Coordinates of N, CA and C in Angstrom, one line a residue:
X421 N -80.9 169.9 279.5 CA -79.8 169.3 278.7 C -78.5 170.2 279.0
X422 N -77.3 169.0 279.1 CA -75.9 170.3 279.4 C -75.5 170.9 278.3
X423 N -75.3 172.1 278.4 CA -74.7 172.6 276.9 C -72.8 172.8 277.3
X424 N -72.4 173.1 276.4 CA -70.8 173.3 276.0 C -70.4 174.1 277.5
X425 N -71.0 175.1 277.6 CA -70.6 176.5 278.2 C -70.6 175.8 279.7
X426 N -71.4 174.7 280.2 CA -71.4 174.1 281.4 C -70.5 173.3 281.5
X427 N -70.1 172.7 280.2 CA -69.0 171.6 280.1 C -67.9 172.2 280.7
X428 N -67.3 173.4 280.3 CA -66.3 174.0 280.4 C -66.1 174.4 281.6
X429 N -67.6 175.1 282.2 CA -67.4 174.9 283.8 C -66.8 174.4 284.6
X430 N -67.4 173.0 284.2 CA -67.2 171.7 285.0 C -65.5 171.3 284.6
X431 N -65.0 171.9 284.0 CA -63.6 171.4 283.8 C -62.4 172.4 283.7
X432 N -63.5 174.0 284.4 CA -62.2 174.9 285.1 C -62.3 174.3 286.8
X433 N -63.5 173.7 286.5 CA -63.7 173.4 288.3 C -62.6 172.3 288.8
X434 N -62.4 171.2 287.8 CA -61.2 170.5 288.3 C -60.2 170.9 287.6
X435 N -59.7 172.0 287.2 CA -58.3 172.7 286.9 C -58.0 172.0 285.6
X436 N -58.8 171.5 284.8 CA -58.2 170.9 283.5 C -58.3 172.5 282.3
X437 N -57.1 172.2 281.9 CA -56.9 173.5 281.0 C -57.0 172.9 279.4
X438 N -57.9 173.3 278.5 CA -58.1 173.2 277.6 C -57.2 173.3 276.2
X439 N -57.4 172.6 275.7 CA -56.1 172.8 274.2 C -56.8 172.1 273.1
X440 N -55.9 172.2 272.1 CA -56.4 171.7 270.5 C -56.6 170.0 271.0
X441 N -55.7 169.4 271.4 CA -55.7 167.8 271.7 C -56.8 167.2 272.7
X442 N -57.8 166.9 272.1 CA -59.0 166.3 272.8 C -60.3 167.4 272.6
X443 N -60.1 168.6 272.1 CA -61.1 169.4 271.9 C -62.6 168.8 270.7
X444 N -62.3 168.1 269.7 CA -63.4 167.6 269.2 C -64.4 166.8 270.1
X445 N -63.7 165.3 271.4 CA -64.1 164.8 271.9 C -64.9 165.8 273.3
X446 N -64.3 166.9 273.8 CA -64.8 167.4 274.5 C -65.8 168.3 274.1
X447 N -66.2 168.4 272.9 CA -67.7 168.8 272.0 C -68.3 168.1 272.1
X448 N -68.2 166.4 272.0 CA -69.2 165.7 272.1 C -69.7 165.7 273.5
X449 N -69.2 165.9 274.8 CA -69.6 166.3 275.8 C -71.2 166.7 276.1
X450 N -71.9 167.8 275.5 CA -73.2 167.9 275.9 C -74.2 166.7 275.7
X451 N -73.5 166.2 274.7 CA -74.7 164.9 273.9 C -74.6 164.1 274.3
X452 N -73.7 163.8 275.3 CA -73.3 162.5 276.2 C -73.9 162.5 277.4
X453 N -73.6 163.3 278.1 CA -73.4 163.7 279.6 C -75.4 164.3 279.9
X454 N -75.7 163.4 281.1 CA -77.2 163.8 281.4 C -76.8 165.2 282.4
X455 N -78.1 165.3 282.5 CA -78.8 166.9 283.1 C -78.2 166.4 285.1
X456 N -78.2 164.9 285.4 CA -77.6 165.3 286.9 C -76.0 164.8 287.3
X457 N -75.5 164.4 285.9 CA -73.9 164.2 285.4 C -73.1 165.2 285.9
X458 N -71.9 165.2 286.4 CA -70.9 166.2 286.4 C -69.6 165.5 286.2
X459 N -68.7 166.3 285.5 CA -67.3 165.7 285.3 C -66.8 166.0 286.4
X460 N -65.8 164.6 286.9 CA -65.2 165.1 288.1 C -63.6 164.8 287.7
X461 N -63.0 163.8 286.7 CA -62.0 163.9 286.2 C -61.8 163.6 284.6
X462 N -61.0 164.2 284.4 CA -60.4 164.2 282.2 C -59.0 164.3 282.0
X463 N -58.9 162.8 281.4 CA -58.1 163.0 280.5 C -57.5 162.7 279.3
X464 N -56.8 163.0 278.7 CA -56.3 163.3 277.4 C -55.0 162.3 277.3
X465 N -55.3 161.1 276.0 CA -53.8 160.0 276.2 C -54.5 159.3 274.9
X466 N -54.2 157.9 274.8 CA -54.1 156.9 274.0 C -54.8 156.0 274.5
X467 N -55.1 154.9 273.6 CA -55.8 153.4 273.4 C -55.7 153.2 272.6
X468 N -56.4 151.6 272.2 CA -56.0 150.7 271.1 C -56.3 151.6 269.7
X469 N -57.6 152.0 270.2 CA -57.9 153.2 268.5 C -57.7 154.3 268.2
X470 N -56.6 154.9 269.4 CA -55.8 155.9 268.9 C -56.3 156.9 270.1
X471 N -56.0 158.1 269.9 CA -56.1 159.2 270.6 C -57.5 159.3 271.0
X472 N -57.8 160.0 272.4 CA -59.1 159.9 272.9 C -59.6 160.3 274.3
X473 N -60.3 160.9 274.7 CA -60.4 161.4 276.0 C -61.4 160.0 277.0
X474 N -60.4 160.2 278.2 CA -61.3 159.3 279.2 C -61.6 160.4 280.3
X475 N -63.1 160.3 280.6 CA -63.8 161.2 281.7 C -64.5 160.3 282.8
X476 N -63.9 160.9 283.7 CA -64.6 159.9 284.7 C -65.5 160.8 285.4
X477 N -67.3 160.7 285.3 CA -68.1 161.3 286.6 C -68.7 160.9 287.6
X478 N -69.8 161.8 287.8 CA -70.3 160.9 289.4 C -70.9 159.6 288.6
X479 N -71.4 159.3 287.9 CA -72.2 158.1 287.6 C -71.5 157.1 286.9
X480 N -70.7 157.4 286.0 CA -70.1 156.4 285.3 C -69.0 156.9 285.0
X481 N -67.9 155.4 283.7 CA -66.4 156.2 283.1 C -67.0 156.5 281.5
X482 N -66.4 157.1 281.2 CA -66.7 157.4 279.4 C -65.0 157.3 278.8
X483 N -65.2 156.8 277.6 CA -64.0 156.9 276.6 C -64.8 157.3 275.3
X484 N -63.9 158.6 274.9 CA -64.7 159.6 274.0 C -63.5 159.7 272.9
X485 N -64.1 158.8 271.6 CA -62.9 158.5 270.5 C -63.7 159.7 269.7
X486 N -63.3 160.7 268.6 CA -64.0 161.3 268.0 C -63.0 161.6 267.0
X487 N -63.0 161.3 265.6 CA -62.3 161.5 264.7 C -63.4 162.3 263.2
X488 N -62.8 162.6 262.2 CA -63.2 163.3 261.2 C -64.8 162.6 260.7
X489 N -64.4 161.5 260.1 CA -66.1 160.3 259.9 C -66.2 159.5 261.0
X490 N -65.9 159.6 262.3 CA -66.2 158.4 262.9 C -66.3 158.7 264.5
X491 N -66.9 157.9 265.0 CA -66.9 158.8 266.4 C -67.6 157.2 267.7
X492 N -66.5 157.1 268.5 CA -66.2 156.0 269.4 C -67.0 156.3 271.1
X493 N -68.1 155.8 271.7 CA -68.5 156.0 272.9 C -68.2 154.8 274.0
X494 N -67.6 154.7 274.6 CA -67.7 153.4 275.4 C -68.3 154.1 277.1
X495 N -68.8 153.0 277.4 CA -69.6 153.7 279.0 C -69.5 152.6 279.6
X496 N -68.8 152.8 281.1 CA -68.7 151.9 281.8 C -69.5 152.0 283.1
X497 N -69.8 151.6 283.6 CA -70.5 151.7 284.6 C -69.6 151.4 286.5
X498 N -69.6 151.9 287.1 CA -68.9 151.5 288.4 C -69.1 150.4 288.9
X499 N -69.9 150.0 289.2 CA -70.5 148.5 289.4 C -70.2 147.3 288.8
X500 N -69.7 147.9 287.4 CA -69.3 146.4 286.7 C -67.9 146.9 286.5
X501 N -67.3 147.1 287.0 CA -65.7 147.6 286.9 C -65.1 146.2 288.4
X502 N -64.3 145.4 287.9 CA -63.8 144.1 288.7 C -62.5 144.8 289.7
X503 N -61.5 145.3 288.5 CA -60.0 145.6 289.1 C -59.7 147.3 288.2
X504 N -58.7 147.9 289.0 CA -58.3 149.3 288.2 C -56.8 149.0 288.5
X505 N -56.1 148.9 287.5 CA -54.5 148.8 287.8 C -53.9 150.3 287.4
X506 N -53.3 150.5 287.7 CA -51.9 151.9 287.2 C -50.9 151.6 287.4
X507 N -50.2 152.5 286.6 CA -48.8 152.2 286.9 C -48.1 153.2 285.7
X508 N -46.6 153.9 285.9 CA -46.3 154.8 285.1 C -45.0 154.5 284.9
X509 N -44.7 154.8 284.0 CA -42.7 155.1 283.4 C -42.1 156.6 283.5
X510 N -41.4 156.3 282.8 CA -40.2 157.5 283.2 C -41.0 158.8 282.0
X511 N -41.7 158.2 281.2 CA -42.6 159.1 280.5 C -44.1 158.4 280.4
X512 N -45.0 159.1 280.7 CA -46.3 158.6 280.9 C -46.6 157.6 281.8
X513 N -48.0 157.7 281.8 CA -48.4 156.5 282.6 C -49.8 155.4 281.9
X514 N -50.1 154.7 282.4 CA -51.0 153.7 282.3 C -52.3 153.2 282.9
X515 N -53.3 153.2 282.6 CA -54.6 152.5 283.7 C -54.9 151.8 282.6
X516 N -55.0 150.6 283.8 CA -55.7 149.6 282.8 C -56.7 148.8 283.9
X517 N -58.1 149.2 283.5 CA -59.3 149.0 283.9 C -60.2 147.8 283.2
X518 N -60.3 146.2 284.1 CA -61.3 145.8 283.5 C -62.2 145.4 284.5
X519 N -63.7 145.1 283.5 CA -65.0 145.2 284.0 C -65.2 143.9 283.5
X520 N -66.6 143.7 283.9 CA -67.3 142.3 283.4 C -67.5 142.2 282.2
X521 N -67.2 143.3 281.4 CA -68.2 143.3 280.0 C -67.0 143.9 278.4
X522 N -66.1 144.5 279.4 CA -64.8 144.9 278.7 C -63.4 144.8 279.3
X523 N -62.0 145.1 278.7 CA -61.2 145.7 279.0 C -60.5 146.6 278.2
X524 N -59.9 147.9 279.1 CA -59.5 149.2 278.6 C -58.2 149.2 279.2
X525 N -57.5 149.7 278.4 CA -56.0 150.3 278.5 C -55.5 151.3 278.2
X526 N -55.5 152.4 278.7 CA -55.5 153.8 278.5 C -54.3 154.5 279.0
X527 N -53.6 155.0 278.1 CA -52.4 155.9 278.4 C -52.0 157.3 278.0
X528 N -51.3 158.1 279.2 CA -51.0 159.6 278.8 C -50.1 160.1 279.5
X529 N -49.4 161.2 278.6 CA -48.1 161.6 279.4 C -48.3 162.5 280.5
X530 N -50.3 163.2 281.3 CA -50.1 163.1 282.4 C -50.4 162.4 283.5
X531 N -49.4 162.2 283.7 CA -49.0 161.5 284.7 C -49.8 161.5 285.9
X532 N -49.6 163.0 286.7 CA -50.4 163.0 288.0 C -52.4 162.7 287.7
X533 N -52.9 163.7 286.6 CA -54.0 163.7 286.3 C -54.1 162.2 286.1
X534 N -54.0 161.4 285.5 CA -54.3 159.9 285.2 C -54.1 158.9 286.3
X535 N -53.3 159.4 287.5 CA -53.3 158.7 288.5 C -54.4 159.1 289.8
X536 N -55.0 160.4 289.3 CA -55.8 160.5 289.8 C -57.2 160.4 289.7
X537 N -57.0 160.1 288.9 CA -58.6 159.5 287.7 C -58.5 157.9 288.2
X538 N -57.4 157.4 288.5 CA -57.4 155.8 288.7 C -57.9 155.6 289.9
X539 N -57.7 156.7 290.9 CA -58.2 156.4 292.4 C -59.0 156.8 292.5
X540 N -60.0 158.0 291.9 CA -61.5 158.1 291.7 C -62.3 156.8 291.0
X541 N -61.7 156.3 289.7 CA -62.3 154.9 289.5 C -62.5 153.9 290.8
X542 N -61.4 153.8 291.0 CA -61.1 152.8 291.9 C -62.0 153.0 293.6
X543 N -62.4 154.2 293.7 CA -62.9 154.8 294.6 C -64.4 154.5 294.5
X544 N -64.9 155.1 293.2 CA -66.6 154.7 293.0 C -66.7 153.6 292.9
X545 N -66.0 152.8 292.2 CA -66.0 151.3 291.9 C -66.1 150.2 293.6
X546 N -65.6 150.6 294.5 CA -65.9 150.2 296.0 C -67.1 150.3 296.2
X547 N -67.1 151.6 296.4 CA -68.2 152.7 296.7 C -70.0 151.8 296.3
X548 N -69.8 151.7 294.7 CA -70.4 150.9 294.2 C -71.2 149.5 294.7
X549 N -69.9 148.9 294.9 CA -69.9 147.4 294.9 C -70.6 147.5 296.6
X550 N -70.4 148.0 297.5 CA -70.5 148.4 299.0 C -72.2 148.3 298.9
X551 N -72.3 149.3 298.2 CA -74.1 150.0 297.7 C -74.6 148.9 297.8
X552 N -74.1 148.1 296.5 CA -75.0 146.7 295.9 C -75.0 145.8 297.2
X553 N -74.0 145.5 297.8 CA -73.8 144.3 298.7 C -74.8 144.6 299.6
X554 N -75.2 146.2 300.1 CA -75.8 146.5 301.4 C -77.3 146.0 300.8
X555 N -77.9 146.7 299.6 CA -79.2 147.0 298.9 C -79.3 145.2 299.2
X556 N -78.6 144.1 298.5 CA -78.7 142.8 298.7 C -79.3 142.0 300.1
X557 N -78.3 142.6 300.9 CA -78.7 142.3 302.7 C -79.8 142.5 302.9
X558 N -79.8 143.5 302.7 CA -81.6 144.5 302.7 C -82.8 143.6 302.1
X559 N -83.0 143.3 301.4 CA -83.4 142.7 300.0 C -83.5 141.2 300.6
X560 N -82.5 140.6 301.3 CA -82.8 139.3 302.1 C -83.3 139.3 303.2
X561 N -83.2 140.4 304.2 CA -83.5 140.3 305.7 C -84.9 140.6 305.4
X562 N -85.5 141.5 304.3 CA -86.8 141.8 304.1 C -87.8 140.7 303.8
X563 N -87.0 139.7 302.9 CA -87.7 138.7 302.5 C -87.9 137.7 303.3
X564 N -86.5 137.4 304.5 CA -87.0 136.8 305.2 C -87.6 137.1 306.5
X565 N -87.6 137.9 306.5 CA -88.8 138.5 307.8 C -90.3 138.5 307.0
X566 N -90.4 138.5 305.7 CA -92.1 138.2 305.2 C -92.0 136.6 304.9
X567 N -90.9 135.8 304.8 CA -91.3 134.6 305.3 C -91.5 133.9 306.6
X568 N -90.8 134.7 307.5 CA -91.1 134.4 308.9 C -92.3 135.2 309.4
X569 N -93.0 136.0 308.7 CA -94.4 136.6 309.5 C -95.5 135.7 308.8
X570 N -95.2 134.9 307.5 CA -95.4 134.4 306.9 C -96.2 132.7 307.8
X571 N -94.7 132.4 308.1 CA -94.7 131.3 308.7 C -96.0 131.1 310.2
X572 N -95.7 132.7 311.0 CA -96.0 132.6 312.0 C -97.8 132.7 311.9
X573 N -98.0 133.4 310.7 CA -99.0 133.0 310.8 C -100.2 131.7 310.3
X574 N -98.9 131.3 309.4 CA -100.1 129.7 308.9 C -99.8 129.2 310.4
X575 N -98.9 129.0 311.2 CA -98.9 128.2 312.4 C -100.1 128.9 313.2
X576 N -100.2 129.9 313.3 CA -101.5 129.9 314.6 C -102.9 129.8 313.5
X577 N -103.1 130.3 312.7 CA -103.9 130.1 311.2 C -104.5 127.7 311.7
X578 N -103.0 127.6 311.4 CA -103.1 126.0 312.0 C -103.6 125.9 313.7
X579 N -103.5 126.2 314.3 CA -103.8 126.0 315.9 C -105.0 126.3 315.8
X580 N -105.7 127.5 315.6 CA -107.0 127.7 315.2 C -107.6 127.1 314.6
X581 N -107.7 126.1 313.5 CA -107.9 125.1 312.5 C -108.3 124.2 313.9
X582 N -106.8 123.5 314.6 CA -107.0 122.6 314.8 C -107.5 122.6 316.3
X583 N -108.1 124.2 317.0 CA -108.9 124.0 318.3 C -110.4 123.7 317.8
X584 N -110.5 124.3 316.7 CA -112.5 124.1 315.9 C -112.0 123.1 315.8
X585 N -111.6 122.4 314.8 CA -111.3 120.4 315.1 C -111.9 120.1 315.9
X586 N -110.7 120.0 317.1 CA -111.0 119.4 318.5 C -112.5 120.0 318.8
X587 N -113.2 121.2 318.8 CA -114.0 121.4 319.3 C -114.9 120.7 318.7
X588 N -115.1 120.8 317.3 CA -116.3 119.9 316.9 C -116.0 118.7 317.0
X589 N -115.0 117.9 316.8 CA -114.7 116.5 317.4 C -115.7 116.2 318.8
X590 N -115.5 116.7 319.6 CA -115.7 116.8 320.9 C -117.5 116.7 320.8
X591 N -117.9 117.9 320.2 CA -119.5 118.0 320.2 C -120.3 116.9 319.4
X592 N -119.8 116.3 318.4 CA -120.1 115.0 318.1 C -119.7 114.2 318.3
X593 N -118.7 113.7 319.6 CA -118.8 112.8 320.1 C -119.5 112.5 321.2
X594 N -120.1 113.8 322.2 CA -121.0 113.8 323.1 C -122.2 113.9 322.8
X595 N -122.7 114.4 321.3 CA -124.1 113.8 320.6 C -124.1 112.5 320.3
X596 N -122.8 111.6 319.9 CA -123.3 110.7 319.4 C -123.7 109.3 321.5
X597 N -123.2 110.1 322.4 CA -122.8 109.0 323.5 C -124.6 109.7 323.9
X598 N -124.8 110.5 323.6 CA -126.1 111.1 324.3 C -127.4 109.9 323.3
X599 N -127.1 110.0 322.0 CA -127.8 109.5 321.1 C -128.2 107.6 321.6
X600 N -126.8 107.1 322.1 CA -126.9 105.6 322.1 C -127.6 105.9 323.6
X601 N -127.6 106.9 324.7 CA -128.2 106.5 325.8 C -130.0 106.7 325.3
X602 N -130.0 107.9 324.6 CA -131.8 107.5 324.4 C -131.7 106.6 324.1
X603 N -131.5 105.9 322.5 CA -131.8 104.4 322.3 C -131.7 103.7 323.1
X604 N -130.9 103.3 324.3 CA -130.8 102.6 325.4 C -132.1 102.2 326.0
X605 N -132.4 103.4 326.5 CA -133.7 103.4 327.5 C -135.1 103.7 326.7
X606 N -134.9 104.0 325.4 CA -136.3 103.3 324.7 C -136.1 101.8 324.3
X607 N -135.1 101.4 324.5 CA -135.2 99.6 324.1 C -135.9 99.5 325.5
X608 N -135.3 99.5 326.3 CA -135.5 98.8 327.3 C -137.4 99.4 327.9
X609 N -137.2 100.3 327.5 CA -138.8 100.5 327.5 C -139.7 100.0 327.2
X610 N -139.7 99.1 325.8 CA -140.2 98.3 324.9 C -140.3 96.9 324.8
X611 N -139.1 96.5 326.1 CA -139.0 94.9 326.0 C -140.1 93.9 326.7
X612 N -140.4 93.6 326.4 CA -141.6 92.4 326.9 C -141.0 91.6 327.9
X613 N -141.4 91.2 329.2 CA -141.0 90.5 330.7 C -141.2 88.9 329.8
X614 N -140.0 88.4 330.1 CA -139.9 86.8 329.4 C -139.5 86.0 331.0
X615 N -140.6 85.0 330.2 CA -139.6 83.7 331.5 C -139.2 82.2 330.8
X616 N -138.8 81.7 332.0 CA -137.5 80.2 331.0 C -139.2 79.1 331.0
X617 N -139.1 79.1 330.1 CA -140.0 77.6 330.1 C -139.6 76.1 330.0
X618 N -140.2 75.2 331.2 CA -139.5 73.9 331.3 C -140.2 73.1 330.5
X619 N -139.7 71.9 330.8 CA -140.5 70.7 330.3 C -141.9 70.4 330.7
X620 N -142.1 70.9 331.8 CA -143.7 70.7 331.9 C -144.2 71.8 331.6
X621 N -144.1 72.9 331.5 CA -145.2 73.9 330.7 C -145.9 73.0 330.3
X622 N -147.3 73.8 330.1 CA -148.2 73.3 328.8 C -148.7 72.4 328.8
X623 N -148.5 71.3 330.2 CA -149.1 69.8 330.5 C -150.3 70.1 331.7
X624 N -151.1 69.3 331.6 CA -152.8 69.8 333.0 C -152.3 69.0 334.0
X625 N -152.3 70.0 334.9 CA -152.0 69.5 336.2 C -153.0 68.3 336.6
X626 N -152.1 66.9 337.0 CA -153.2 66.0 338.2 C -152.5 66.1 339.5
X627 N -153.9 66.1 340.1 CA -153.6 65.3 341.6 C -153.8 64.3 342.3
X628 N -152.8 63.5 342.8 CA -153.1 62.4 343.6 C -153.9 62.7 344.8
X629 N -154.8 61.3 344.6 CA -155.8 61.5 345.9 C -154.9 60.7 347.3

């Protein structure tokens, strides 16, 4: 589990300098954040429910509301993040991030840090989408190469079928041609020698003297 002391690490590492403004939310930090999470950007501004830290790491974005009784988590994921817009004025600036599932509008007077939090969003969020699209490809070329080894084999699976066919076709048809020639030549074995009988059969011969 990360504790506090790692937290803080992780956020001399990207030059963020700590202060009273966002310190409750960056307590909630260990209880958030998993064991192979690192912060890679923080920062400190506004949204619809007031003051609040947005952290962006390797795995996902976080908006960390934390007030006296109440306390705000939202977790966005890279993958379902659609568009990341920015944009700044002559005091502060703006990102306004939506996803499939939400939209966030987050603002702070720094400037550079928030614009650079928008191009790390905007960076994993590619990054992301790239991942899925390839794992997809993958995931069809696989499938259809086990329906084409698939295929290839009911077809010879079938040829094989259908040479035993033909072969036993074949063997009973040359038993049955063998079969009518015995019968053939025991009929005729059997038949009794006939002759035509005329009108005189069967009358006693005379002869004239």
């Amino acid at each position: 589990m990360v504790n506090l002391k790692q937290v803080k690490q992780q956020l001399d590492k990207i030059g963020f300098r700590l202060s009273l403004i966002g310190q409750s939310e960056i307590n909630e930090l260990p209880a958030i954040l998993m064991d192979n999470e690192n912060i890679q950007q923080l920062v400190v501004g506004r949204y619809s429910g007031g003051f609040a830290v947005l952290c962006a790491t390797n795995l996902r974005l976080l908006l960390i509301d934390k007030k006296l009784l109440y306390l705000n988590i939202e977790d966005i994921s890279y993958d379902m993040i659609a568009e990341v817009d920015y944009g700044h004025q002559f005091i502060g600036a703006t990102i306004h991030i939506c996803s499939f599932s939400k939209d966030l509008k987050f603002q702070s007077l720094k400037k550079q840090q928030l614009r650079i939090l928008a191009n790390f969003v905007q960076q994993k969020s590619v990054e992301a989408r790239q991942r899925q699209t390839s794992d997809n490809t993958n995931t069809v070329r696989s499938n259809f190469a086990g329906q084409r080894d698939l295929g290839f084999t009911a077809i010879q699976s079938f040829k094989l079928n259908d040479l035993s066919d033909i072969s036993k076709n074949w063997s009973l048809k040359n038993s049955l041609q063998n079969n009518n020639k015995n019968s053939l030549f025991s009929n005729n074995a059997t038949l009794i020698s006939r002759r035509r009988i005329g009108r005189y059969d069967g009358l006693p011969l005379t002869l004239k003297s």
